[in-house]
Amino acid sequence: MDVLDDILATLALKGVLYFRTQFTAPWAVTVPHLDGAARFHLVVEGRVFAKVAAGPAIELGPGDLILVPGGRTHVLSCEPVDDAPPLETVLQDAGYDGNGVLIAGGGADNAPTQMVCGHFAFRDGADHPLLRALPDYLLLSAPLRMRAPWLDEILRLLTRRVFEAGPGAGAAVTRFSEAAFMEMVRAGAEAAPEMAPVLAALSDRQIGRTLTLMHQRPHEVWTVESLATEAGMSRSRYAEKFRGLIGMSPLAYLSEWRLQKALALLDNDRCSVQQAAAQTGYLSPAAFTRAFTAKFGASPTQYRRGRAS
């Protein structure tokens, strides 16, 4: 099992393409907050300045991609600015109806700025140390892409499909963007050191093995001792190393992961609450309901009812 694949599949990663742009100077736009989303902007042509929160403006050129996790508000512009009109205003002024190219700006004669923009979303309640390790923004520059050939190739295919359009383009772009997110995460350790420990855990011979076991068999009764034995380590050394990489204890991770798996199971109407409890290692539906409610603020039945409404 590839643990990263399992994480993103369980959290229900979904790519959404907004548009491709053709902006002419002067232009600027404030991209609003969006809960649970990680927005991305891939520069195809021209220059873009991106400002996230109170940070400095970051200059992007052709081939650069910026990922803004956590739904954070940010500003995109042709020159560094502190304020810009909201995206909704830009869309209205451009008469954009959701189809084709978003054309906006002052109409300067210089080459337009072309971007591919969209976001990644996850299931409501999705949570994982990997998501928490994402920085305020992740800049994947053109030189970094050359050191990550899978990411580079996927982004080239994504861009080509967006610009060529045609039947089935929307579905293809969605799949390409989701694959791109996985490769962005894998390449993230170089661009964002704060991601390095969690990514190292996935490939670590000892910690990675126990993560695989917890993901493959969350229903089993795991203890720190049994996991340490699987890792070939002492209990104390294993617990220390796990916490150092993941940021939490092995059993806390297991408890959180079981509840994320439960969310995914409850999205399937054919899975009962009792089955979800058993498949995620809870000895009784009552114990499962207590843990689920404490984490998500609603019981499994209430969660399912809310999803259906």
mmCIF file of C-alpha atoms in Angstrom:
data_model
loop_
_atom_site.group_PDB
_atom_site.id
_atom_site.type_symbol
_atom_site.label_atom_id
_atom_site.label_comp_id
_atom_site.label_asym_id
_atom_site.label_seq_id
_atom_site.Cartn_x
_atom_site.Cartn_y
_atom_site.Cartn_z
ATOM 1 C CA MET A 1 0.000 0.000 0.000
ATOM 2 C CA ASP A 2 1.152 3.534 -0.793
ATOM 3 C CA VAL A 3 0.279 5.469 2.377
ATOM 4 C CA LEU A 4 0.200 8.838 0.596
ATOM 5 C CA ASP A 5 -2.266 7.443 -1.947
ATOM 6 C CA ASP A 6 -4.425 6.135 0.892
ATOM 7 C CA ILE A 7 -4.327 9.458 2.745
ATOM 8 C CA LEU A 8 -5.441 11.511 -0.246
ATOM 9 C CA ALA A 9 -8.057 8.972 -1.341
ATOM 10 C CA THR A 10 -9.535 8.751 2.166
ATOM 11 C CA LEU A 11 -9.603 12.530 2.537
ATOM 12 C CA ALA A 12 -11.426 12.655 -0.836
ATOM 13 C CA LEU A 13 -9.011 14.849 -2.774
ATOM 14 C CA LYS A 14 -10.879 16.631 -5.558
ATOM 15 C CA GLY A 15 -9.404 18.977 -8.152
ATOM 16 C CA VAL A 16 -11.478 21.865 -9.515
ATOM 17 C CA LEU A 17 -10.406 24.065 -12.435
ATOM 18 C CA TYR A 18 -11.693 27.656 -12.376
ATOM 19 C CA PHE A 19 -10.372 29.138 -15.580
ATOM 20 C CA ARG A 20 -7.365 30.149 -17.579
ATOM 21 C CA THR A 21 -6.617 33.836 -17.671
ATOM 22 C CA GLN A 22 -5.574 36.475 -20.132
ATOM 23 C CA PHE A 23 -4.751 39.520 -18.036
ATOM 24 C CA THR A 24 -3.285 42.713 -19.480
ATOM 25 C CA ALA A 25 -1.643 45.388 -17.341
ATOM 26 C CA PRO A 26 -2.600 46.961 -15.125
ATOM 27 C CA TRP A 27 -4.420 44.189 -13.281
ATOM 28 C CA ALA A 28 -4.816 42.902 -9.728
ATOM 29 C CA VAL A 29 -7.247 40.616 -7.944
ATOM 30 C CA THR A 30 -7.898 39.508 -4.364
ATOM 31 C CA VAL A 31 -8.697 35.814 -4.187
ATOM 32 C CA PRO A 32 -11.046 35.346 -1.192
ATOM 33 C CA HIS A 33 -10.902 32.846 1.633
ATOM 34 C CA LEU A 34 -12.366 29.425 0.885
ATOM 35 C CA ASP A 35 -12.667 26.956 3.754
ATOM 36 C CA GLY A 36 -10.771 23.719 3.313
ATOM 37 C CA ALA A 37 -9.431 24.535 -0.152
ATOM 38 C CA ALA A 38 -5.883 24.687 -1.466
ATOM 39 C CA ARG A 39 -5.839 27.084 -4.406
ATOM 40 C CA PHE A 40 -3.253 26.873 -7.162
ATOM 41 C CA HIS A 41 -2.054 29.223 -9.887
ATOM 42 C CA LEU A 42 0.205 27.998 -12.686
ATOM 43 C CA VAL A 43 1.881 30.759 -14.706
ATOM 44 C CA VAL A 44 2.010 29.917 -18.407
ATOM 45 C CA GLU A 45 3.093 33.286 -19.776
ATOM 46 C CA GLY A 46 4.033 36.647 -18.263
ATOM 47 C CA ARG A 47 4.826 37.683 -14.704
ATOM 48 C CA VAL A 48 2.697 37.531 -11.572
ATOM 49 C CA PHE A 49 3.211 38.859 -8.062
ATOM 50 C CA ALA A 50 1.507 36.829 -5.342
ATOM 51 C CA LYS A 51 1.041 38.124 -1.805
ATOM 52 C CA VAL A 52 -0.226 35.737 0.862
ATOM 53 C CA ALA A 53 -1.432 37.182 4.181
ATOM 54 C CA ALA A 54 1.085 39.721 5.549
ATOM 55 C CA GLY A 55 4.021 38.203 3.703
ATOM 56 C CA PRO A 56 6.072 39.839 0.964
ATOM 57 C CA ALA A 57 5.080 39.772 -2.697
ATOM 58 C CA ILE A 58 6.507 36.741 -4.492
ATOM 59 C CA GLU A 59 7.375 37.063 -8.154
ATOM 60 C CA LEU A 60 6.343 34.178 -10.405
ATOM 61 C CA GLY A 61 7.407 33.592 -13.981
ATOM 62 C CA PRO A 62 6.516 31.128 -16.732
ATOM 63 C CA GLY A 63 6.438 27.573 -15.429
ATOM 64 C CA ASP A 64 6.149 28.593 -11.759
ATOM 65 C CA LEU A 65 3.276 27.306 -9.660
ATOM 66 C CA ILE A 66 2.047 28.527 -6.297
ATOM 67 C CA LEU A 67 -0.187 26.453 -4.020
ATOM 68 C CA VAL A 68 -2.030 28.336 -1.258
ATOM 69 C CA PRO A 69 -3.419 25.848 1.305
ATOM 70 C CA GLY A 70 -5.963 26.454 4.025
ATOM 71 C CA GLY A 71 -8.222 28.577 1.825
ATOM 72 C CA ARG A 72 -6.101 31.644 2.648
ATOM 73 C CA THR A 73 -6.906 34.983 1.057
ATOM 74 C CA HIS A 74 -4.192 36.176 -1.323
ATOM 75 C CA VAL A 75 -3.556 38.876 -3.909
ATOM 76 C CA LEU A 76 -2.364 38.337 -7.483
ATOM 77 C CA SER A 77 -1.182 41.300 -9.546
ATOM 78 C CA CYS A 78 1.061 42.507 -12.351
ATOM 79 C CA GLU A 79 3.025 44.689 -9.901
ATOM 80 C CA PRO A 80 3.382 44.440 -6.103
ATOM 81 C CA VAL A 81 0.289 45.896 -4.401
ATOM 82 C CA ASP A 82 -1.272 45.720 -0.951
ATOM 83 C CA ASP A 83 -4.916 45.898 -2.035
ATOM 84 C CA ALA A 84 -6.837 44.712 -5.080
ATOM 85 C CA PRO A 85 -10.483 44.319 -6.110
ATOM 86 C CA PRO A 86 -12.107 41.063 -5.061
ATOM 87 C CA LEU A 87 -12.309 38.208 -7.529
ATOM 88 C CA GLU A 88 -16.101 38.482 -7.693
ATOM 89 C CA THR A 89 -15.810 42.088 -8.904
ATOM 90 C CA VAL A 90 -13.219 41.152 -11.521
ATOM 91 C CA LEU A 91 -15.458 38.348 -12.799
ATOM 92 C CA GLN A 92 -18.502 40.641 -12.987
ATOM 93 C CA ASP A 93 -16.609 43.444 -14.726
ATOM 94 C CA ALA A 94 -15.237 40.963 -17.264
ATOM 95 C CA GLY A 95 -18.684 39.462 -17.891
ATOM 96 C CA TYR A 96 -17.221 36.036 -17.230
ATOM 97 C CA ASP A 97 -19.861 33.303 -17.288
ATOM 98 C CA GLY A 98 -17.661 30.394 -16.202
ATOM 99 C CA ASN A 99 -16.742 29.304 -19.705
ATOM 100 C CA GLY A 100 -13.624 29.886 -21.748
ATOM 101 C CA VAL A 101 -10.892 32.395 -20.916
ATOM 102 C CA LEU A 102 -11.133 35.043 -18.207
ATOM 103 C CA ILE A 103 -10.047 38.248 -19.989
ATOM 104 C CA ALA A 104 -9.430 41.254 -17.739
ATOM 105 C CA GLY A 105 -7.098 44.152 -17.094
ATOM 106 C CA GLY A 106 -6.204 47.498 -18.567
ATOM 107 C CA GLY A 107 -5.545 46.382 -22.117
ATOM 108 C CA ALA A 108 -1.827 47.261 -22.284
ATOM 109 C CA ASP A 109 -0.046 46.292 -25.485
ATOM 110 C CA ASN A 110 2.524 44.104 -23.772
ATOM 111 C CA ALA A 111 2.072 40.327 -23.746
ATOM 112 C CA PRO A 112 -0.828 39.186 -21.548
ATOM 113 C CA THR A 113 -0.395 37.173 -18.381
ATOM 114 C CA GLN A 114 -1.767 33.691 -18.849
ATOM 115 C CA MET A 115 -2.427 31.407 -15.892
ATOM 116 C CA VAL A 116 -4.257 28.193 -15.157
ATOM 117 C CA CYS A 117 -6.129 28.578 -11.852
ATOM 118 C CA GLY A 118 -8.106 26.191 -9.689
ATOM 119 C CA HIS A 119 -8.249 24.582 -6.298
ATOM 120 C CA PHE A 120 -8.070 21.291 -4.463
ATOM 121 C CA ALA A 121 -10.706 20.411 -1.906
ATOM 122 C CA PHE A 122 -11.177 17.656 0.633
ATOM 123 C CA ARG A 123 -14.100 16.088 2.443
ATOM 124 C CA ASP A 124 -15.630 18.176 5.243
ATOM 125 C CA GLY A 125 -13.784 17.247 8.415
ATOM 126 C CA ALA A 126 -10.687 16.065 6.547
ATOM 127 C CA ASP A 127 -7.597 16.305 8.716
ATOM 128 C CA HIS A 128 -4.120 14.781 8.730
ATOM 129 C CA PRO A 129 -0.609 15.739 9.893
ATOM 130 C CA LEU A 130 0.367 16.077 6.236
ATOM 131 C CA LEU A 131 -2.280 18.766 5.649
ATOM 132 C CA ARG A 132 -1.294 20.516 8.867
ATOM 133 C CA ALA A 133 2.338 20.558 7.715
ATOM 134 C CA LEU A 134 1.538 22.504 4.556
ATOM 135 C CA PRO A 135 3.016 26.032 4.743
ATOM 136 C CA ASP A 136 1.173 29.303 4.112
ATOM 137 C CA TYR A 137 2.148 28.825 0.495
ATOM 138 C CA LEU A 138 4.149 26.324 -1.498
ATOM 139 C CA LEU A 139 6.160 27.720 -4.399
ATOM 140 C CA LEU A 140 7.150 25.160 -7.011
ATOM 141 C CA SER A 141 9.471 27.008 -9.353
ATOM 142 C CA ALA A 142 10.346 26.033 -12.896
ATOM 143 C CA PRO A 143 13.878 24.923 -11.805
ATOM 144 C CA LEU A 144 12.402 22.773 -9.015
ATOM 145 C CA ARG A 145 10.013 21.201 -11.537
ATOM 146 C CA MET A 146 13.015 20.078 -13.562
ATOM 147 C CA ARG A 147 14.179 18.113 -10.515
ATOM 148 C CA ALA A 148 10.703 16.571 -10.157
ATOM 149 C CA PRO A 149 10.109 15.060 -13.615
ATOM 150 C CA TRP A 150 6.744 13.480 -12.807
ATOM 151 C CA LEU A 151 5.381 16.799 -11.566
ATOM 152 C CA ASP A 152 6.818 18.621 -14.551
ATOM 153 C CA GLU A 153 5.296 16.197 -17.036
ATOM 154 C CA ILE A 154 1.859 16.259 -15.395
ATOM 155 C CA LEU A 155 1.798 20.060 -15.351
ATOM 156 C CA ARG A 156 2.778 20.143 -19.031
ATOM 157 C CA LEU A 157 -0.080 17.753 -19.858
ATOM 158 C CA LEU A 158 -2.487 19.739 -17.680
ATOM 159 C CA THR A 159 -1.593 23.001 -19.418
ATOM 160 C CA ARG A 160 -1.841 21.457 -22.860
ATOM 161 C CA ARG A 161 -5.266 19.969 -22.113
ATOM 162 C CA VAL A 162 -6.605 23.251 -20.725
ATOM 163 C CA PHE A 163 -5.503 25.201 -23.786
ATOM 164 C CA GLU A 164 -6.686 22.622 -26.322
ATOM 165 C CA ALA A 165 -10.072 22.019 -24.651
ATOM 166 C CA GLY A 166 -12.340 19.694 -26.650
ATOM 167 C CA PRO A 167 -14.638 16.824 -25.583
ATOM 168 C CA GLY A 168 -13.747 15.312 -22.232
ATOM 169 C CA ALA A 169 -11.267 18.073 -21.419
ATOM 170 C CA GLY A 170 -12.910 18.908 -18.093
ATOM 171 C CA ALA A 171 -12.645 15.367 -16.756
ATOM 172 C CA ALA A 172 -9.082 15.033 -18.010
ATOM 173 C CA VAL A 173 -8.034 18.320 -16.405
ATOM 174 C CA THR A 174 -9.562 17.232 -13.089
ATOM 175 C CA ARG A 175 -7.610 13.969 -13.105
ATOM 176 C CA PHE A 176 -4.388 15.708 -14.138
ATOM 177 C CA SER A 177 -4.783 18.311 -11.403
ATOM 178 C CA GLU A 178 -5.339 15.651 -8.728
ATOM 179 C CA ALA A 179 -2.245 13.775 -9.883
ATOM 180 C CA ALA A 180 -0.358 17.079 -9.855
ATOM 181 C CA PHE A 181 -1.318 17.672 -6.202
ATOM 182 C CA MET A 182 0.168 14.330 -5.205
ATOM 183 C CA GLU A 183 3.408 15.197 -6.971
ATOM 184 C CA MET A 184 3.392 18.703 -5.438
ATOM 185 C CA VAL A 185 3.267 17.098 -2.009
ATOM 186 C CA ARG A 186 6.101 14.729 -2.866
ATOM 187 C CA ALA A 187 8.208 17.637 -4.149
ATOM 188 C CA GLY A 188 7.243 19.800 -1.185
ATOM 189 C CA ALA A 189 10.079 18.752 1.109
ATOM 190 C CA GLU A 190 12.555 20.697 -1.005
ATOM 191 C CA ALA A 191 10.365 23.793 -1.294
ATOM 192 C CA ALA A 192 9.009 23.741 2.288
ATOM 193 C CA PRO A 193 11.260 22.273 5.024
ATOM 194 C CA GLU A 194 8.314 22.089 7.453
ATOM 195 C CA MET A 195 6.875 19.291 5.308
ATOM 196 C CA ALA A 196 10.068 17.239 5.352
ATOM 197 C CA PRO A 197 9.520 15.285 8.626
ATOM 198 C CA VAL A 198 6.056 13.979 7.683
ATOM 199 C CA LEU A 199 7.208 13.061 4.172
ATOM 200 C CA ALA A 200 10.294 11.380 5.628
ATOM 201 C CA ALA A 201 8.046 9.283 7.874
ATOM 202 C CA LEU A 202 6.232 7.864 4.857
ATOM 203 C CA SER A 203 9.465 6.515 3.377
ATOM 204 C CA ASP A 204 11.260 5.664 6.609
ATOM 205 C CA ARG A 205 11.914 1.937 6.814
ATOM 206 C CA GLN A 206 10.703 1.627 10.414
ATOM 207 C CA ILE A 207 8.057 4.333 10.818
ATOM 208 C CA GLY A 208 6.826 3.863 7.256
ATOM 209 C CA ARG A 209 6.236 0.158 7.895
ATOM 210 C CA THR A 210 4.038 0.847 10.904
ATOM 211 C CA LEU A 211 2.133 3.580 9.084
ATOM 212 C CA THR A 212 1.417 1.067 6.339
ATOM 213 C CA LEU A 213 0.126 -1.434 8.900
ATOM 214 C CA MET A 214 -2.144 1.127 10.559
ATOM 215 C CA HIS A 215 -3.518 2.149 7.183
ATOM 216 C CA GLN A 216 -3.961 -1.402 5.944
ATOM 217 C CA ARG A 217 -5.496 -2.743 9.145
ATOM 218 C CA PRO A 218 -6.998 0.093 11.220
ATOM 219 C CA HIS A 219 -9.447 -2.374 12.773
ATOM 220 C CA GLU A 220 -6.710 -4.311 14.566
ATOM 221 C CA VAL A 221 -5.877 -3.748 18.233
ATOM 222 C CA TRP A 222 -2.537 -1.994 17.898
ATOM 223 C CA THR A 223 -0.419 -0.978 20.878
ATOM 224 C CA VAL A 224 2.811 0.997 21.013
ATOM 225 C CA GLU A 225 4.535 -2.262 21.943
ATOM 226 C CA SER A 226 3.157 -4.204 18.979
ATOM 227 C CA LEU A 227 3.964 -1.390 16.566
ATOM 228 C CA ALA A 228 7.485 -1.069 17.967
ATOM 229 C CA THR A 229 7.957 -4.809 17.490
ATOM 230 C CA GLU A 230 6.884 -4.491 13.847
ATOM 231 C CA ALA A 231 9.391 -1.659 13.457
ATOM 232 C CA GLY A 232 12.159 -3.683 15.118
ATOM 233 C CA MET A 233 12.687 -0.995 17.753
ATOM 234 C CA SER A 234 12.341 -0.547 21.475
ATOM 235 C CA ARG A 235 9.055 0.902 22.669
ATOM 236 C CA SER A 236 10.582 4.174 23.860
ATOM 237 C CA ARG A 237 12.785 4.705 20.802
ATOM 238 C CA TYR A 238 9.906 3.944 18.453
ATOM 239 C CA ALA A 239 7.511 6.342 20.219
ATOM 240 C CA GLU A 240 10.164 9.086 20.247
ATOM 241 C CA LYS A 241 11.009 8.676 16.556
ATOM 242 C CA PHE A 242 7.344 8.522 15.513
ATOM 243 C CA ARG A 243 6.502 11.707 17.412
ATOM 244 C CA GLY A 244 9.580 13.449 16.026
ATOM 245 C CA LEU A 245 8.472 12.832 12.438
ATOM 246 C CA ILE A 246 4.676 12.880 12.627
ATOM 247 C CA GLY A 247 4.249 15.356 15.493
ATOM 248 C CA MET A 248 2.025 13.130 17.616
ATOM 249 C CA SER A 249 2.129 9.748 19.347
ATOM 250 C CA PRO A 250 1.491 6.526 17.399
ATOM 251 C CA LEU A 251 -1.824 5.838 19.134
ATOM 252 C CA ALA A 252 -3.020 9.430 18.723
ATOM 253 C CA TYR A 253 -2.284 9.117 15.009
ATOM 254 C CA LEU A 254 -4.133 5.811 14.857
ATOM 255 C CA SER A 255 -7.165 7.281 16.627
ATOM 256 C CA GLU A 256 -7.296 10.234 14.239
ATOM 257 C CA TRP A 257 -6.834 8.026 11.198
ATOM 258 C CA ARG A 258 -9.610 5.657 12.261
ATOM 259 C CA LEU A 259 -12.032 8.576 12.392
ATOM 260 C CA GLN A 260 -10.948 9.798 8.958
ATOM 261 C CA LYS A 261 -11.583 6.295 7.599
ATOM 262 C CA ALA A 262 -14.964 6.345 9.333
ATOM 263 C CA LEU A 263 -15.910 9.550 7.492
ATOM 264 C CA ALA A 264 -15.090 7.868 4.199
ATOM 265 C CA LEU A 265 -17.060 4.754 5.120
ATOM 266 C CA LEU A 266 -20.114 6.766 6.149
ATOM 267 C CA ASP A 267 -20.172 8.426 2.743
ATOM 268 C CA ASN A 268 -21.197 5.006 1.435
ATOM 269 C CA ASP A 269 -24.896 4.562 2.172
ATOM 270 C CA ARG A 270 -24.493 0.789 2.161
ATOM 271 C CA CYS A 271 -22.169 0.939 5.193
ATOM 272 C CA SER A 272 -24.025 1.030 8.503
ATOM 273 C CA VAL A 273 -22.769 2.826 11.598
ATOM 274 C CA GLN A 274 -22.134 -0.576 13.174
ATOM 275 C CA GLN A 275 -20.031 -1.662 10.197
ATOM 276 C CA ALA A 276 -18.072 1.594 10.205
ATOM 277 C CA ALA A 277 -17.341 1.108 13.904
ATOM 278 C CA ALA A 278 -16.138 -2.471 13.404
ATOM 279 C CA GLN A 279 -13.994 -1.642 10.368
ATOM 280 C CA THR A 280 -12.220 1.155 12.213
ATOM 281 C CA GLY A 281 -11.366 -0.778 15.365
ATOM 282 C CA TYR A 282 -14.069 0.280 17.810
ATOM 283 C CA LEU A 283 -15.350 -2.407 20.151
ATOM 284 C CA SER A 284 -18.911 -1.041 20.133
ATOM 285 C CA PRO A 285 -21.061 1.412 18.155
ATOM 286 C CA ALA A 286 -21.475 3.433 21.368
ATOM 287 C CA ALA A 287 -17.724 3.924 21.776
ATOM 288 C CA PHE A 288 -17.448 4.829 18.093
ATOM 289 C CA THR A 289 -20.293 7.359 18.359
ATOM 290 C CA ARG A 290 -18.665 9.052 21.370
ATOM 291 C CA ALA A 291 -15.291 9.384 19.631
ATOM 292 C CA PHE A 292 -16.847 10.526 16.345
ATOM 293 C CA THR A 293 -19.034 13.145 18.045
ATOM 294 C CA ALA A 294 -16.115 14.489 20.087
ATOM 295 C CA LYS A 295 -14.032 14.925 16.925
ATOM 296 C CA PHE A 296 -16.610 16.247 14.450
ATOM 297 C CA GLY A 297 -19.315 17.789 16.652
ATOM 298 C CA ALA A 298 -22.042 15.511 15.272
ATOM 299 C CA SER A 299 -22.892 11.861 15.696
ATOM 300 C CA PRO A 300 -22.378 9.448 12.792
ATOM 301 C CA THR A 301 -26.135 9.444 12.168
ATOM 302 C CA GLN A 302 -26.292 13.244 12.219
ATOM 303 C CA TYR A 303 -23.279 13.467 9.892
ATOM 304 C CA ARG A 304 -24.911 11.116 7.409
ATOM 305 C CA ARG A 305 -28.232 12.971 7.629
ATOM 306 C CA GLY A 306 -26.498 16.303 7.012
ATOM 307 C CA ARG A 307 -24.598 14.923 4.017
ATOM 308 C CA ALA A 308 -27.848 13.726 2.458
ATOM 309 C CA SER A 309 -29.694 17.032 2.922
#
